[in-house]
Short mmCIF file of C-alpha atoms in Angstrom, two decimals:
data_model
loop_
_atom_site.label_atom_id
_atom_site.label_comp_id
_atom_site.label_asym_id
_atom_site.label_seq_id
_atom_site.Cartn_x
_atom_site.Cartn_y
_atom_site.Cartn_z
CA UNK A 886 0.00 0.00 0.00
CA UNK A 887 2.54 2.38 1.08
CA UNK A 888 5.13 0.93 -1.46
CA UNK A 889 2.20 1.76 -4.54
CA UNK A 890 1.14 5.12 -3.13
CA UNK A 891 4.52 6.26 -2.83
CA UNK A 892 5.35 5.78 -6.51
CA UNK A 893 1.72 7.13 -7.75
CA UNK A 894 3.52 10.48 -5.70
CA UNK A 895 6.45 10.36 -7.49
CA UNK A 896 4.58 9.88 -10.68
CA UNK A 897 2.08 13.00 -10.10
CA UNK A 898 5.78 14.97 -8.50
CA UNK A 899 7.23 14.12 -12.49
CA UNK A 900 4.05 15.84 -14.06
CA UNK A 901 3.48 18.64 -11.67
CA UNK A 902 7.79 19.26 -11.95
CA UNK A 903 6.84 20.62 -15.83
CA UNK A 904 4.82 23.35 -14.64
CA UNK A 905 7.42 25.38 -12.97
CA UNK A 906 9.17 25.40 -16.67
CA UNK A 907 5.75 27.20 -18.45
CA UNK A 908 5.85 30.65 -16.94
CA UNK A 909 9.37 30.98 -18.58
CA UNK A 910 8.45 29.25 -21.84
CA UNK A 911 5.25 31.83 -21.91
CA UNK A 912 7.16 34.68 -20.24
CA UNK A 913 5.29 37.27 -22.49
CA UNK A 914 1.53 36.43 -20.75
CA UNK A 915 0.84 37.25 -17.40
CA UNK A 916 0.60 34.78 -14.47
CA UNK A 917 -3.29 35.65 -14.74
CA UNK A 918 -3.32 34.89 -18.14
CA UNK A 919 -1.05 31.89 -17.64
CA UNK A 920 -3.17 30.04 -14.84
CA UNK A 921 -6.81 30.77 -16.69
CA UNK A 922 -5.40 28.68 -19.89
CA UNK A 923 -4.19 25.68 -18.16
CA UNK A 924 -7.23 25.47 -16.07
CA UNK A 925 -9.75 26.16 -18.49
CA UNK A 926 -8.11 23.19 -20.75
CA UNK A 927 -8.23 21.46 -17.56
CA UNK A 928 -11.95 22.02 -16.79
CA UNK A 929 -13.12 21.13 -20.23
CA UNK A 930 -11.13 18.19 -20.11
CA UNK A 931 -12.61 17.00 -16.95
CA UNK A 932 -15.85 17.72 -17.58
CA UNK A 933 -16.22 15.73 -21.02
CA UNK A 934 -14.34 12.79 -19.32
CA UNK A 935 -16.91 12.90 -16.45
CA UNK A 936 -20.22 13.56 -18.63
CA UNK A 937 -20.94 10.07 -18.43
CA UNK A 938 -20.44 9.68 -14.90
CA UNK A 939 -22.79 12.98 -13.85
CA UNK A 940 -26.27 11.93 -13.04
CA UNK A 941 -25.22 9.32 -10.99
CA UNK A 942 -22.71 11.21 -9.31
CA UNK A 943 -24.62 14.66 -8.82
CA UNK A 944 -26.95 12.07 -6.57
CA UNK A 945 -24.36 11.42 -4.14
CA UNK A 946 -23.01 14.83 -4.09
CA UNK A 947 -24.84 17.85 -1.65
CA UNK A 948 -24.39 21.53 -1.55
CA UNK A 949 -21.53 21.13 0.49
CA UNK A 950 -19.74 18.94 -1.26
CA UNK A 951 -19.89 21.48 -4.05
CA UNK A 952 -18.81 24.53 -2.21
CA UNK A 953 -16.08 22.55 -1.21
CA UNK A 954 -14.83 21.51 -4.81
CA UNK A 955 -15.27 25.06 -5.24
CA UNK A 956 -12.95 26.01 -2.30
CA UNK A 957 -10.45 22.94 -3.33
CA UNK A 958 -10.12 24.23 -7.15
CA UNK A 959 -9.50 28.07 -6.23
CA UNK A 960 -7.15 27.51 -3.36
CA UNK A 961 -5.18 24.67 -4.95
CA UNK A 962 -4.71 24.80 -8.46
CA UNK A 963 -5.81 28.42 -9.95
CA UNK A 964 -4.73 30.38 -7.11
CA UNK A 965 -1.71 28.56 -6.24
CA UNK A 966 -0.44 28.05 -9.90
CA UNK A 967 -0.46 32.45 -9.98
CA UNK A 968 1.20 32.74 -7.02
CA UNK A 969 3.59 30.17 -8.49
CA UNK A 970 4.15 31.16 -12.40
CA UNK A 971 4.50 34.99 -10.19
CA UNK A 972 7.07 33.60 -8.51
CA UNK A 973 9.28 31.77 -11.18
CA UNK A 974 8.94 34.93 -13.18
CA UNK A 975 10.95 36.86 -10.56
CA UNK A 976 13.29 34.36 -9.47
CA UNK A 977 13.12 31.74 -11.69
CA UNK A 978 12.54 27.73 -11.21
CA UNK A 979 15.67 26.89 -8.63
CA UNK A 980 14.04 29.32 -5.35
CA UNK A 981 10.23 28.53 -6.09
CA UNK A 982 10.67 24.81 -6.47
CA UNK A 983 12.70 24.73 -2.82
CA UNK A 984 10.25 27.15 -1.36
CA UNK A 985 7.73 24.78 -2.06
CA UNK A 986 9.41 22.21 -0.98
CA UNK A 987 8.57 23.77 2.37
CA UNK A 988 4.54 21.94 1.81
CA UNK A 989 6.19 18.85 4.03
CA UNK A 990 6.59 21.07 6.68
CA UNK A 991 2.89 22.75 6.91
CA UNK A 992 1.11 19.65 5.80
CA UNK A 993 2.67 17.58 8.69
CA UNK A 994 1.65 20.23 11.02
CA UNK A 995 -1.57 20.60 9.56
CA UNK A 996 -2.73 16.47 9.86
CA UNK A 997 -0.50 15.85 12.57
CA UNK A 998 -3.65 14.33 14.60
CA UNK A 999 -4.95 12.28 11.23
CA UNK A 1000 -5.07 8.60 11.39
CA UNK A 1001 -1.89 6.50 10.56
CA UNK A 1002 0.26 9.77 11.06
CA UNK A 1003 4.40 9.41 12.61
CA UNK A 1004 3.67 11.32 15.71
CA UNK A 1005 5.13 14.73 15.52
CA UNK A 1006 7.89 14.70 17.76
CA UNK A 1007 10.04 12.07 16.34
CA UNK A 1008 9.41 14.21 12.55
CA UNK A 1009 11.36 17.13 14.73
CA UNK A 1010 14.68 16.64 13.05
CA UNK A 1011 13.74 15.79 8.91
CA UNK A 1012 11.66 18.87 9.17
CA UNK A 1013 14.35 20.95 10.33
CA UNK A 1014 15.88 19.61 7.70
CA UNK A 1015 13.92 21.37 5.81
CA UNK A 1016 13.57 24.76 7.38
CA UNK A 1017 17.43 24.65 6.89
CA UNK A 1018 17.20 24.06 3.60
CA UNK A 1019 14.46 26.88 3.13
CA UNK A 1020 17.13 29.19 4.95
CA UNK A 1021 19.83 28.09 2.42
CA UNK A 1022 17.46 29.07 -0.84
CA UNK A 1023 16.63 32.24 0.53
CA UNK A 1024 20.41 33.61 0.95
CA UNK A 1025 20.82 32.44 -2.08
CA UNK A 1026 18.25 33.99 -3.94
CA UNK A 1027 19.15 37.67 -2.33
CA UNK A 1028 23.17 36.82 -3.11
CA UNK A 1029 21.99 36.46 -6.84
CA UNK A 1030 19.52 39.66 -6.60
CA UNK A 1031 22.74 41.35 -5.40
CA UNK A 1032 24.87 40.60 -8.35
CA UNK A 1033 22.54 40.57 -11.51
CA UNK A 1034 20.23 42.47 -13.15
CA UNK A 1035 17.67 41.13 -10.85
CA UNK A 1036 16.74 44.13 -8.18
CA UNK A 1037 16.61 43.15 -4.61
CA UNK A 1038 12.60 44.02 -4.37
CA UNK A 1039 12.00 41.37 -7.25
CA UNK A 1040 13.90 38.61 -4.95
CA UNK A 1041 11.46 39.44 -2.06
CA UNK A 1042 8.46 39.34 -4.06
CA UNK A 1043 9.35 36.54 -5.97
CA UNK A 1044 9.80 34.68 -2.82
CA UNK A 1045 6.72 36.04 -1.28
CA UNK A 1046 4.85 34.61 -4.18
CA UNK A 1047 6.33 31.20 -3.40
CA UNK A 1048 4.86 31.34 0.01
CA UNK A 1049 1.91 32.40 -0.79
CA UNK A 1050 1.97 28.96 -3.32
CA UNK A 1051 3.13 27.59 -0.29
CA UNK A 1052 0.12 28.25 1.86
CA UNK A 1053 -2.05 27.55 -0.71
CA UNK A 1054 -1.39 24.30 -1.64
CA UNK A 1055 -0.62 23.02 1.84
CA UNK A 1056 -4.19 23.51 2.86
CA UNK A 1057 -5.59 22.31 -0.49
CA UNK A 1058 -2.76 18.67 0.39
CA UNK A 1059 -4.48 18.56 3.86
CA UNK A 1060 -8.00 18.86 3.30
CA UNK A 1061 -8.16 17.28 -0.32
CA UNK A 1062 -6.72 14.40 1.36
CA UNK A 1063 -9.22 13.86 4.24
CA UNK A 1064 -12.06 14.40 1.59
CA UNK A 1065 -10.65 11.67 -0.20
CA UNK A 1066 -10.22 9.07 2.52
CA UNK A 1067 -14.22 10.71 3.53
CA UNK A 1068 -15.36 10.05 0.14
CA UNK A 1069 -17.12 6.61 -0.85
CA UNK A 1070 -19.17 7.90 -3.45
CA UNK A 1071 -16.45 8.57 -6.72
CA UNK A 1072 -13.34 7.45 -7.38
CA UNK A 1073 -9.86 8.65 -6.93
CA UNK A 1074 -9.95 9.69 -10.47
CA UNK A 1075 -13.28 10.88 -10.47
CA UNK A 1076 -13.17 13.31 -7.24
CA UNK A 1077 -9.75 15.08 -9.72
CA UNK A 1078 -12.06 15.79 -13.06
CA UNK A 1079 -14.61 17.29 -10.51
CA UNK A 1080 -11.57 19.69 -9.08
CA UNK A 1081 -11.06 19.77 -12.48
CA UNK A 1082 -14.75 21.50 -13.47
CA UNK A 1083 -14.53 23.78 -10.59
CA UNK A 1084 -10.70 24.74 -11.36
CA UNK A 1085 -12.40 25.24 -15.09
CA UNK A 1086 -15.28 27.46 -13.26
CA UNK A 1087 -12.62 29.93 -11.57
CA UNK A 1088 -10.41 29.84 -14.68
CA UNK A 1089 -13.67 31.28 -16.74
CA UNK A 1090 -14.23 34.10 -13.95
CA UNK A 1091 -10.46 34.69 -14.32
CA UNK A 1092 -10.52 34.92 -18.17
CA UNK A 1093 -13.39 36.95 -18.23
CA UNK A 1094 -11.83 39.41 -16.13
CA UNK A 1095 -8.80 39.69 -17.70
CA UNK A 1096 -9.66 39.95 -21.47
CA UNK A 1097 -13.14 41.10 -21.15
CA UNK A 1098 -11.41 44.67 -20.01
CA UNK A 1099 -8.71 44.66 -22.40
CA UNK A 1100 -9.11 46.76 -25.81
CA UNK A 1101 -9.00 45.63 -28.77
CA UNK A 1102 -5.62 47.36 -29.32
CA UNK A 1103 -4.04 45.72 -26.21
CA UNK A 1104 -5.16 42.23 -26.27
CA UNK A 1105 -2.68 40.60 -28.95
CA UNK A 1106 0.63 42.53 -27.42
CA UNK A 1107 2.57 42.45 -24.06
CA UNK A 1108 2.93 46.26 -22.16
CA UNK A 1109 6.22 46.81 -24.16
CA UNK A 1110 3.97 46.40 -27.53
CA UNK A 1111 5.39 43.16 -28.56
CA UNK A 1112 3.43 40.59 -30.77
CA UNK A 1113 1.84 37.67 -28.42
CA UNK A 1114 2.50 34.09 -29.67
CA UNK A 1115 -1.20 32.73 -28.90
CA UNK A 1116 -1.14 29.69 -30.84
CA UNK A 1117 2.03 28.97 -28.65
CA UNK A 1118 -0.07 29.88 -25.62
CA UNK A 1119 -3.20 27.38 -26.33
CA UNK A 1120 -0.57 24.84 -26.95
CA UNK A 1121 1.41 24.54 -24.28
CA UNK A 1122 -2.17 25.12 -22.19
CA UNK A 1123 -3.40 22.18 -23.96
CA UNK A 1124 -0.40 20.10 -22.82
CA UNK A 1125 0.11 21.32 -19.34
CA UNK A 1126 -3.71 20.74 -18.67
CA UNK A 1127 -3.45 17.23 -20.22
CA UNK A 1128 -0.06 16.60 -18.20
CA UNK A 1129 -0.18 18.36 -15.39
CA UNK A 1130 -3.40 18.85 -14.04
CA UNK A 1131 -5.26 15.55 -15.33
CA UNK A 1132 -2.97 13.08 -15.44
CA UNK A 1133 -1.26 14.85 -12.13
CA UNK A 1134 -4.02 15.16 -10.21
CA UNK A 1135 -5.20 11.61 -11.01
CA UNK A 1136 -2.06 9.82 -9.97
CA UNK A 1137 -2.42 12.63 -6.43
CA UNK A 1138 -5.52 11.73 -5.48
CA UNK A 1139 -4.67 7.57 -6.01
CA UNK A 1140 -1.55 7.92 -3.46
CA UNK A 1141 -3.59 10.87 -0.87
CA UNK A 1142 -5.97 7.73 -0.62
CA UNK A 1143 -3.41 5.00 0.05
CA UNK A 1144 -0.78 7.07 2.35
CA UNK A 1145 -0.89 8.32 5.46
CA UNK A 1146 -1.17 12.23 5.72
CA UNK A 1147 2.34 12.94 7.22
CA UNK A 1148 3.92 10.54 4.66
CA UNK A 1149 1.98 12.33 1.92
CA UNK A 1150 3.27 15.88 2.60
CA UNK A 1151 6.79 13.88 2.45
CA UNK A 1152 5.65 12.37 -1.17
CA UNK A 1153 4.88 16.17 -2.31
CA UNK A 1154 8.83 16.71 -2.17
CA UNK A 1155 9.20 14.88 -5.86
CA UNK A 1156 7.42 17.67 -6.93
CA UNK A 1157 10.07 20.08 -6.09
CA UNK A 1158 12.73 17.78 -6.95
CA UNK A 1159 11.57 16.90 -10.36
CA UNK A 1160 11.04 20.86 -11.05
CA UNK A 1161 14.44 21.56 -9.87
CA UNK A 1162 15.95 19.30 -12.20
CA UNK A 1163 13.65 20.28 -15.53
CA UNK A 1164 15.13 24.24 -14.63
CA UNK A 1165 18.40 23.34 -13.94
CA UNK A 1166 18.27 21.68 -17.97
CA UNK A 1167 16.26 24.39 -19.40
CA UNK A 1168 18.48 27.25 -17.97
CA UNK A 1169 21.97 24.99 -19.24
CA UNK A 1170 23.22 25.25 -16.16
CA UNK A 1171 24.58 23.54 -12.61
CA UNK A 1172 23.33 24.12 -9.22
CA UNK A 1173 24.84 26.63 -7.16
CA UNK A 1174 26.13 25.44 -4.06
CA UNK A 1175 23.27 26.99 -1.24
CA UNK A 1176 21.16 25.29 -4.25
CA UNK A 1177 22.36 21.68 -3.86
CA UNK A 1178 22.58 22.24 -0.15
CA UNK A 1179 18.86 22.76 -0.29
CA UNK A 1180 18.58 20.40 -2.97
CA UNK A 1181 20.46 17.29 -0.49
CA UNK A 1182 18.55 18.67 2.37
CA UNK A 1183 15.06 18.27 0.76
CA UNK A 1184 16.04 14.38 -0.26
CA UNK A 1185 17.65 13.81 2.99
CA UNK A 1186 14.27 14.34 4.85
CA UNK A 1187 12.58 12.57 2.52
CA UNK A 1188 13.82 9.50 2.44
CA UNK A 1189 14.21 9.71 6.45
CA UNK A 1190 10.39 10.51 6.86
CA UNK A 1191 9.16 7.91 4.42
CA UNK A 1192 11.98 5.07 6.17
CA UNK A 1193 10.11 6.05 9.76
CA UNK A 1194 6.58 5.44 8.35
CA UNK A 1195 7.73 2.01 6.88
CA UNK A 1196 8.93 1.17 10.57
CA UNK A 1197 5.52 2.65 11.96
CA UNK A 1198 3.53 0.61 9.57
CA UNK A 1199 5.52 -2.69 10.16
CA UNK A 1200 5.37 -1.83 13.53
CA UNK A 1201 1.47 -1.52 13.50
CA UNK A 1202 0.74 -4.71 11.33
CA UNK A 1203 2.40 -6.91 14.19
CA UNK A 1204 0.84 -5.53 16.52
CA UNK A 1205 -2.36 -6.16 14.70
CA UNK A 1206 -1.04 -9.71 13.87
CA UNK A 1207 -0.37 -10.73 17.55
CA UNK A 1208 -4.05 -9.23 18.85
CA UNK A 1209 -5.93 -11.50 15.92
CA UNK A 1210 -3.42 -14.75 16.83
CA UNK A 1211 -4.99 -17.16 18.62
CA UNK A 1212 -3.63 -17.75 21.81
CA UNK A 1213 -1.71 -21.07 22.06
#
């Protein structure tokens, strides 16, 4: 269980990692504009997958189960993916991958008291791990602001941004998984293509918005009057909404149901890992060396959290073992 769950992570952590490498590919749109095209592909997507699958499943599913779809699409896909295509546009790939490799931290705080969970205190030292490694990023980040073109205010927002991501998507990991493990009524795969429709739902507000007040003379052309690639634009959408929000948020949702929630906030580190290596290949260039401290510190805690919930979970089985043994 924990074996399978942990490589559906790493699977959706290879998906999501290509994500971090579109606001540079589509550096001439806005974050806005960035975050309404993948999630409107997204939403239609989801929606014509699920159209079979609706009347039976709008039975099972209340008011509330809708306002929290709702809540799960804004907070963890649109809203997070503009904080995060913000962020990569300031500081590029390297600092907003490792600041959101901070989720481990947050979402083991946050479902520290759900069921199957390490307890906290014996998580103390991989998570400092990681705080470390945060600390290591963000003198980094402000050492490079210092010596390129980059001004020192873009560093701070940039990183900023991050946390914001960071926030975001922590409490759309923590309560995303407990709806999950809640849920009876759709599948794994199902209960994504309905985050899907109302990630699709706030991507259409968000369009709207933006290009409904832009003129006519404006709308093709960044604010320095250059020439907007929009075919470009729709294709990559296309792709990253396929990739990495479908396919992504399928293989999430299979290991959030088969993990425990302290080992899946260490799972969400592929994520991070994958995008660090994608940017490190599209920019042509190694790590600096606060960068592969972060980068060691990240996998260190990883692996350290995920061998301490393979001891709690043998642990727990023989324990179950000896209670249902018949006594000789």
């Amino acid at each position: 269980m924990i074996k399978s769950g942990v490589l559906l992570g790493a699977g959706a952590g290879a998906c999501w990692g290509l994500v971090f490498l579109i606001p540079l590919v589509l550096s001439g749109f806005s974050p806005l504009e960035i975050a309404s095209g993948r999630f409107l592909v997204y939403g239609s997507v989801s929606l014509l997958l699920l159209l079979p699958f609706l009347p039976r499943m709008a039975r099972g599913l209340g008011i509330r189960d809708i306002g929290f779809l709702l809540a799960l699409g804004a907070s963890g896909n649109v809203l997070f993916y503009v904080f995060l295509a913000s962020s990569i546009q300031k500081v590029g790939v390297a600092p907003a991958a490792l600041v959101i490799g901070l989720v481990p931290v947050l979402v083991t705080i946050l479902g520290r008291n759900d069921q199957g969970t390490v307890p906290l205190p014996q998580l103390v030292l991989p998570l400092a791990m990681l705080v470390v490694g945060m600390v290591c990023i963000t003198v980094d980040t402000l050492q490079v602001a210092g010596s390129t073109a980059n001004t020192l205010l873009d560093a701070i927002l940039g990183l900023l941004f991050a946390a914001g991501a960071l926030v975001s998507w922590s409490f759309y990991a923590v309560f995303n998984a407990r709806a999950l493990k809640a849920n009876t009524v759709v599948s794994s795969q199902q209960w994504a293509y309905l985050t899907g429709m109302a990630s699709g739902f706030w991507a259409l507000v968000l369009a709207l918005v933006i290009w409904g007040f832009q003129s006519p003379s404006t709308a093709g052309s960044t604010a320095g009057g250059e020439t907007l690639d929009w075919q470009m634009f729709w294709l990559v959408s296309l792709g990253i909404g396929l990739v990495g929000s479908v396919l992504a948020n399928g293989l999430w949702n299979g290991a959030s149901r088969r993990l425990p929630m302290t080992l899946t906030a260490q799972v969400f580190a592929f994520e991070p890992l994958f995008a660090l290596i994608y940017g490190f290949v599209f920019e042509a260039r190694l790590p600096r060396p606060l960068e592969m401290a972060a980068v060691l510190l990240l996998i260190s805690a990883m692996l350290w959290t995920v061998q301490k919930h393979s001891v709690a979970g043998k642990r727990e089985r023989q324990q179950k073992q000896a209670l249902t043994s018949p006594a000789s």
